[in-house]
């Protein structure tokens, strides 16, 4: 798997959304004063009747989206991940999920890689919030190509869906045509010695980690968990049975993230030693994305360190 | 006059008020005050204005008017009205707030109750949803209207004013919002609790066409609904002046019956004031 050139995942969303506009007249989009940030310009300019600028009023945006969904549209409501979860939690709960409204939440600038803006905007809690909601699918693609495919797939998915992506330019390495299926884990590299389950920006870091681990004689299995809810339980349990050790990797707090989702699953079905690459606690801070990923250990070296801990037991 | 029901408005409202009192008493919980206060104008809306065939009701509201209840706590009125209009069997009213019922304490869509498009109960969210539905109708070239019922206390929620700004900005003129202006909320009179103040001035300032109406006078109510549906480029707010608890003398005009069930003795006192016209459930 090679990097075909750095790109931001939000542009993958923008490209996918525009494609949806051309092929599905029911797809509509809303944005709370962040059209440029979410790369929604092309959809907004090409389909002005189907685009709704809501202004800086996210709670209203989620409600308007629910009304559009109930009447048969497929709305994509875009804002930053922090405002798409924390600010509007009750709207997501009652107007969207409990009302069974087919709303797609487009949550950009997720995680620590938002960088210089600092902790007010760097949500590291959004996966936990989104996956706690009944009926809400949670999808966290890893690069431009996968975010585009996830956007296209989200429109076909029946029900509320939280689509999480980011701002920084990162390696674009997954094949342009997938494979990608919501709810189905993607086996990137089979291995015997331990399992790495990675999501979002940490998938590229995990690929880098595989090379280092191989040099140490560790044949790790890498699975991309792009869909955190519903979790591909079968794939995770099978891999844990095979390798007997699991490292999870995500750009999120430990609390409520992929790692805890996997730990809960394996505790019920097949407990194995685990380590989690995730931010341990607290809020982030200003810095470049790279500096922050390195500071909090959300990188290849962090994955190698946790994998080595499991191997040295 | 009433395309959906052979019954007169007074017969309907008397029976619906009986249903409300009996449902809340049986459930030993619920919100009778606002339910009784909104009965007159909501019954006129459903019986004479809402273009919707109860037997053909669809959740997506295609090619019909749509009604959204933002103040989900007045579910006793909502359920009774829907049942009396033929959306579901009247006998189902006996299941209000019971385990396994479609008539949840606050409206839900999980069990497919006809007439209910979305869940409500957590306040402040209905106007936004109605805006979305109205935009959808505009997009589809569907000339039908979208109605939403809100509360005066509810307008303390910030989202209401986000939606107010949005609706005017997007010229959502196929929308009639109604505020039940009864002046009461759970903790006391609205003017003492939240400082809602002059709702007419506020909605006018937000770019809405505002009508005021006696929410217990059927002719005044009809006039307001007709005026609201006239062509224009603004969303319309009807401020319905009502008494919380209207129809039961000891409940009228007080916040104390906002969310309290009557005792058996109080139920008897209330029912003695409300004629059984269509047969109790």
PDB file of N, CA, C and O in Angstrom, chain B residues 7-22 35-36 39-40 43-44 77 80-81 84 218 246-248 270-281:
ATOM      1  N   UNK B   7     -68.936  14.977  13.684  1.00  0.00           N
ATOM      2  CA  UNK B   7     -69.259  15.607  14.962  1.00  0.00           C
ATOM      3  C   UNK B   7     -69.002  17.112  14.953  1.00  0.00           C
ATOM      4  O   UNK B   7     -68.116  17.588  14.263  1.00  0.00           O
ATOM      5  N   UNK B   8     -69.761  17.818  15.777  1.00  0.00           N
ATOM      6  CA  UNK B   8     -69.565  19.266  15.888  1.00  0.00           C
ATOM      7  C   UNK B   8     -68.322  19.546  16.730  1.00  0.00           C
ATOM      8  O   UNK B   8     -67.883  18.695  17.514  1.00  0.00           O
ATOM      9  N   UNK B   9     -67.793  20.750  16.576  1.00  0.00           N
ATOM     10  CA  UNK B   9     -66.616  21.125  17.362  1.00  0.00           C
ATOM     11  C   UNK B   9     -66.919  21.062  18.869  1.00  0.00           C
ATOM     12  O   UNK B   9     -66.116  20.489  19.624  1.00  0.00           O
ATOM     13  N   UNK B  10     -68.060  21.586  19.347  1.00  0.00           N
ATOM     14  CA  UNK B  10     -68.313  21.488  20.798  1.00  0.00           C
ATOM     15  C   UNK B  10     -68.403  20.036  21.287  1.00  0.00           C
ATOM     16  O   UNK B  10     -67.900  19.720  22.367  1.00  0.00           O
ATOM     17  N   UNK B  11     -69.025  19.167  20.495  1.00  0.00           N
ATOM     18  CA  UNK B  11     -69.091  17.761  20.906  1.00  0.00           C
ATOM     19  C   UNK B  11     -67.692  17.146  20.960  1.00  0.00           C
ATOM     20  O   UNK B  11     -67.350  16.394  21.877  1.00  0.00           O
ATOM     21  N   UNK B  12     -66.906  17.450  19.947  1.00  0.00           N
ATOM     22  CA  UNK B  12     -65.543  16.910  19.909  1.00  0.00           C
ATOM     23  C   UNK B  12     -64.717  17.397  21.093  1.00  0.00           C
ATOM     24  O   UNK B  12     -64.075  16.610  21.799  1.00  0.00           O
ATOM     25  N   UNK B  13     -64.740  18.715  21.324  1.00  0.00           N
ATOM     26  CA  UNK B  13     -63.853  19.253  22.364  1.00  0.00           C
ATOM     27  C   UNK B  13     -64.278  18.796  23.748  1.00  0.00           C
ATOM     28  O   UNK B  13     -63.436  18.567  24.620  1.00  0.00           O
ATOM     29  N   UNK B  14     -65.579  18.612  23.966  1.00  0.00           N
ATOM     30  CA  UNK B  14     -66.032  18.134  25.267  1.00  0.00           C
ATOM     31  C   UNK B  14     -65.560  16.701  25.502  1.00  0.00           C
ATOM     32  O   UNK B  14     -65.048  16.356  26.583  1.00  0.00           O
ATOM     33  N   UNK B  15     -65.681  15.870  24.454  1.00  0.00           N
ATOM     34  CA  UNK B  15     -65.255  14.475  24.604  1.00  0.00           C
ATOM     35  C   UNK B  15     -63.737  14.384  24.754  1.00  0.00           C
ATOM     36  O   UNK B  15     -63.224  13.599  25.559  1.00  0.00           O
ATOM     37  N   UNK B  16     -63.016  15.179  23.965  1.00  0.00           N
ATOM     38  CA  UNK B  16     -61.551  15.141  24.034  1.00  0.00           C
ATOM     39  C   UNK B  16     -61.079  15.568  25.422  1.00  0.00           C
ATOM     40  O   UNK B  16     -60.166  14.969  26.001  1.00  0.00           O
ATOM     41  N   UNK B  17     -61.741  16.589  25.992  1.00  0.00           N
ATOM     42  CA  UNK B  17     -61.365  17.010  27.356  1.00  0.00           C
ATOM     43  C   UNK B  17     -61.642  15.890  28.367  1.00  0.00           C
ATOM     44  O   UNK B  17     -60.876  15.674  29.300  1.00  0.00           O
ATOM     45  N   UNK B  18     -62.741  15.181  28.185  1.00  0.00           N
ATOM     46  CA  UNK B  18     -63.013  14.006  29.052  1.00  0.00           C
ATOM     47  C   UNK B  18     -61.900  12.975  28.902  1.00  0.00           C
ATOM     48  O   UNK B  18     -61.394  12.433  29.889  1.00  0.00           O
ATOM     49  N   UNK B  19     -61.525  12.712  27.641  1.00  0.00           N
ATOM     50  CA  UNK B  19     -60.450  11.730  27.391  1.00  0.00           C
ATOM     51  C   UNK B  19     -59.171  12.139  28.115  1.00  0.00           C
ATOM     52  O   UNK B  19     -58.500  11.310  28.734  1.00  0.00           O
ATOM     53  N   UNK B  20     -58.836  13.431  28.010  1.00  0.00           N
ATOM     54  CA  UNK B  20     -57.598  13.926  28.624  1.00  0.00           C
ATOM     55  C   UNK B  20     -57.614  13.652  30.127  1.00  0.00           C
ATOM     56  O   UNK B  20     -56.665  13.092  30.691  1.00  0.00           O
ATOM     57  N   UNK B  21     -58.704  14.040  30.770  1.00  0.00           N
ATOM     58  CA  UNK B  21     -58.803  13.864  32.225  1.00  0.00           C
ATOM     59  C   UNK B  21     -58.744  12.380  32.584  1.00  0.00           C
ATOM     60  O   UNK B  21     -58.025  11.978  33.511  1.00  0.00           O
ATOM     61  N   UNK B  22     -59.452  11.560  31.835  1.00  0.00           N
ATOM     62  CA  UNK B  22     -59.498  10.129  32.153  1.00  0.00           C
ATOM     63  C   UNK B  22     -58.160   9.452  31.887  1.00  0.00           C
ATOM     64  O   UNK B  22     -57.716   8.587  32.650  1.00  0.00           O
ATOM     65  N   UNK B  35     -52.858  20.418  27.876  1.00  0.00           N
ATOM     66  CA  UNK B  35     -53.705  19.636  26.973  1.00  0.00           C
ATOM     67  C   UNK B  35     -55.104  20.246  26.886  1.00  0.00           C
ATOM     68  O   UNK B  35     -55.650  20.441  25.790  1.00  0.00           O
ATOM     69  N   UNK B  36     -55.675  20.555  28.043  1.00  0.00           N
ATOM     70  CA  UNK B  36     -57.025  21.150  28.064  1.00  0.00           C
ATOM     71  C   UNK B  36     -57.022  22.523  27.397  1.00  0.00           C
ATOM     72  O   UNK B  36     -57.954  22.885  26.676  1.00  0.00           O
ATOM     73  N   UNK B  39     -56.978  22.426  23.508  1.00  0.00           N
ATOM     74  CA  UNK B  39     -57.976  21.547  22.883  1.00  0.00           C
ATOM     75  C   UNK B  39     -58.785  22.257  21.797  1.00  0.00           C
ATOM     76  O   UNK B  39     -58.984  21.721  20.701  1.00  0.00           O
ATOM     77  N   UNK B  40     -59.245  23.472  22.071  1.00  0.00           N
ATOM     78  CA  UNK B  40     -60.167  24.109  21.124  1.00  0.00           C
ATOM     79  C   UNK B  40     -59.503  24.400  19.776  1.00  0.00           C
ATOM     80  O   UNK B  40     -60.004  24.007  18.723  1.00  0.00           O
ATOM     81  N   UNK B  43     -58.332  21.186  17.865  1.00  0.00           N
ATOM     82  CA  UNK B  43     -59.454  20.422  17.303  1.00  0.00           C
ATOM     83  C   UNK B  43     -59.957  21.083  16.023  1.00  0.00           C
ATOM     84  O   UNK B  43     -60.211  20.404  15.015  1.00  0.00           O
ATOM     85  N   UNK B  44     -60.070  22.408  16.032  1.00  0.00           N
ATOM     86  CA  UNK B  44     -60.503  23.115  14.820  1.00  0.00           C
ATOM     87  C   UNK B  44     -59.499  22.879  13.683  1.00  0.00           C
ATOM     88  O   UNK B  44     -59.881  22.640  12.535  1.00  0.00           O
ATOM     89  N   UNK B  77     -53.878  15.252  24.806  1.00  0.00           N
ATOM     90  CA  UNK B  77     -54.695  15.914  23.789  1.00  0.00           C
ATOM     91  C   UNK B  77     -54.393  15.356  22.397  1.00  0.00           C
ATOM     92  O   UNK B  77     -55.304  15.026  21.627  1.00  0.00           O
ATOM     93  N   UNK B  80     -55.791  11.794  21.973  1.00  0.00           N
ATOM     94  CA  UNK B  80     -57.250  11.775  21.927  1.00  0.00           C
ATOM     95  C   UNK B  80     -57.750  12.331  20.597  1.00  0.00           C
ATOM     96  O   UNK B  80     -58.632  11.755  19.953  1.00  0.00           O
ATOM     97  N   UNK B  81     -57.165  13.444  20.180  1.00  0.00           N
ATOM     98  CA  UNK B  81     -57.576  14.074  18.925  1.00  0.00           C
ATOM     99  C   UNK B  81     -57.336  13.129  17.744  1.00  0.00           C
ATOM    100  O   UNK B  81     -58.213  12.949  16.881  1.00  0.00           O
ATOM    101  N   UNK B  84     -59.898  10.310  17.967  1.00  0.00           N
ATOM    102  CA  UNK B  84     -61.270  10.759  17.651  1.00  0.00           C
ATOM    103  C   UNK B  84     -61.423  11.136  16.180  1.00  0.00           C
ATOM    104  O   UNK B  84     -62.531  11.175  15.646  1.00  0.00           O
ATOM    105  N   UNK B 218     -63.954  29.399  18.427  1.00  0.00           N
ATOM    106  CA  UNK B 218     -63.804  28.719  17.137  1.00  0.00           C
ATOM    107  C   UNK B 218     -63.829  29.662  15.930  1.00  0.00           C
ATOM    108  O   UNK B 218     -63.065  29.468  14.986  1.00  0.00           O
ATOM    109  N   UNK B 246     -58.283  24.983  30.601  1.00  0.00           N
ATOM    110  CA  UNK B 246     -59.616  25.426  30.180  1.00  0.00           C
ATOM    111  C   UNK B 246     -60.619  24.267  30.129  1.00  0.00           C
ATOM    112  O   UNK B 246     -60.314  23.205  29.589  1.00  0.00           O
ATOM    113  N   UNK B 247     -61.791  24.486  30.711  1.00  0.00           N
ATOM    114  CA  UNK B 247     -62.848  23.482  30.666  1.00  0.00           C
ATOM    115  C   UNK B 247     -63.074  22.773  31.988  1.00  0.00           C
ATOM    116  O   UNK B 247     -64.110  22.159  32.192  1.00  0.00           O
ATOM    117  N   UNK B 248     -62.101  22.845  32.866  1.00  0.00           N
ATOM    118  CA  UNK B 248     -62.244  22.260  34.209  1.00  0.00           C
ATOM    119  C   UNK B 248     -61.961  23.382  35.197  1.00  0.00           C
ATOM    120  O   UNK B 248     -60.822  23.865  35.274  1.00  0.00           O
ATOM    121  N   UNK B 270     -64.111  16.881  37.739  1.00  0.00           N
ATOM    122  CA  UNK B 270     -63.806  17.396  36.397  1.00  0.00           C
ATOM    123  C   UNK B 270     -64.783  16.836  35.376  1.00  0.00           C
ATOM    124  O   UNK B 270     -65.327  17.576  34.538  1.00  0.00           O
ATOM    125  N   UNK B 271     -65.035  15.527  35.435  1.00  0.00           N
ATOM    126  CA  UNK B 271     -65.898  14.899  34.428  1.00  0.00           C
ATOM    127  C   UNK B 271     -67.333  15.402  34.535  1.00  0.00           C
ATOM    128  O   UNK B 271     -68.061  15.435  33.531  1.00  0.00           O
ATOM    129  N   UNK B 272     -67.734  15.824  35.744  1.00  0.00           N
ATOM    130  CA  UNK B 272     -69.081  16.370  35.917  1.00  0.00           C
ATOM    131  C   UNK B 272     -69.260  17.664  35.114  1.00  0.00           C
ATOM    132  O   UNK B 272     -70.383  18.064  34.806  1.00  0.00           O
ATOM    133  N   UNK B 273     -68.145  18.294  34.762  1.00  0.00           N
ATOM    134  CA  UNK B 273     -68.203  19.551  34.001  1.00  0.00           C
ATOM    135  C   UNK B 273     -68.086  19.322  32.489  1.00  0.00           C
ATOM    136  O   UNK B 273     -68.143  20.273  31.715  1.00  0.00           O
ATOM    137  N   UNK B 274     -67.833  18.070  32.097  1.00  0.00           N
ATOM    138  CA  UNK B 274     -67.559  17.776  30.687  1.00  0.00           C
ATOM    139  C   UNK B 274     -68.531  16.718  30.199  1.00  0.00           C
ATOM    140  O   UNK B 274     -68.494  15.569  30.643  1.00  0.00           O
ATOM    141  N   UNK B 275     -69.391  17.090  29.258  1.00  0.00           N
ATOM    142  CA  UNK B 275     -70.421  16.176  28.781  1.00  0.00           C
ATOM    143  C   UNK B 275     -69.801  15.057  27.934  1.00  0.00           C
ATOM    144  O   UNK B 275     -68.913  15.303  27.100  1.00  0.00           O
ATOM    145  N   UNK B 276     -70.266  13.834  28.177  1.00  0.00           N
ATOM    146  CA  UNK B 276     -69.846  12.716  27.343  1.00  0.00           C
ATOM    147  C   UNK B 276     -70.655  12.757  26.059  1.00  0.00           C
ATOM    148  O   UNK B 276     -71.860  12.534  26.071  1.00  0.00           O
ATOM    149  N   UNK B 277     -70.024  13.045  24.946  1.00  0.00           N
ATOM    150  CA  UNK B 277     -70.739  13.279  23.690  1.00  0.00           C
ATOM    151  C   UNK B 277     -70.551  12.160  22.679  1.00  0.00           C
ATOM    152  O   UNK B 277     -71.461  11.846  21.916  1.00  0.00           O
ATOM    153  N   UNK B 278     -69.355  11.586  22.636  1.00  0.00           N
ATOM    154  CA  UNK B 278     -69.059  10.584  21.613  1.00  0.00           C
ATOM    155  C   UNK B 278     -68.879   9.197  22.208  1.00  0.00           C
ATOM    156  O   UNK B 278     -68.568   8.254  21.484  1.00  0.00           O
ATOM    157  N   UNK B 279     -69.006   9.065  23.503  1.00  0.00           N
ATOM    158  CA  UNK B 279     -68.770   7.787  24.175  1.00  0.00           C
ATOM    159  C   UNK B 279     -67.353   7.711  24.701  1.00  0.00           C
ATOM    160  O   UNK B 279     -66.400   7.866  23.933  1.00  0.00           O
ATOM    161  N   UNK B 280     -67.201   7.463  25.992  1.00  0.00           N
ATOM    162  CA  UNK B 280     -65.855   7.350  26.572  1.00  0.00           C
ATOM    163  C   UNK B 280     -65.143   6.124  26.019  1.00  0.00           C
ATOM    164  O   UNK B 280     -65.789   5.152  25.632  1.00  0.00           O
ATOM    165  N   UNK B 281     -63.811   6.187  26.008  1.00  0.00           N
ATOM    166  CA  UNK B 281     -63.028   5.008  25.575  1.00  0.00           C
ATOM    167  C   UNK B 281     -63.094   3.941  26.650  1.00  0.00           C
ATOM    168  O   UNK B 281     -63.393   4.209  27.791  1.00  0.00           O
TER     169      UNK B 281
END
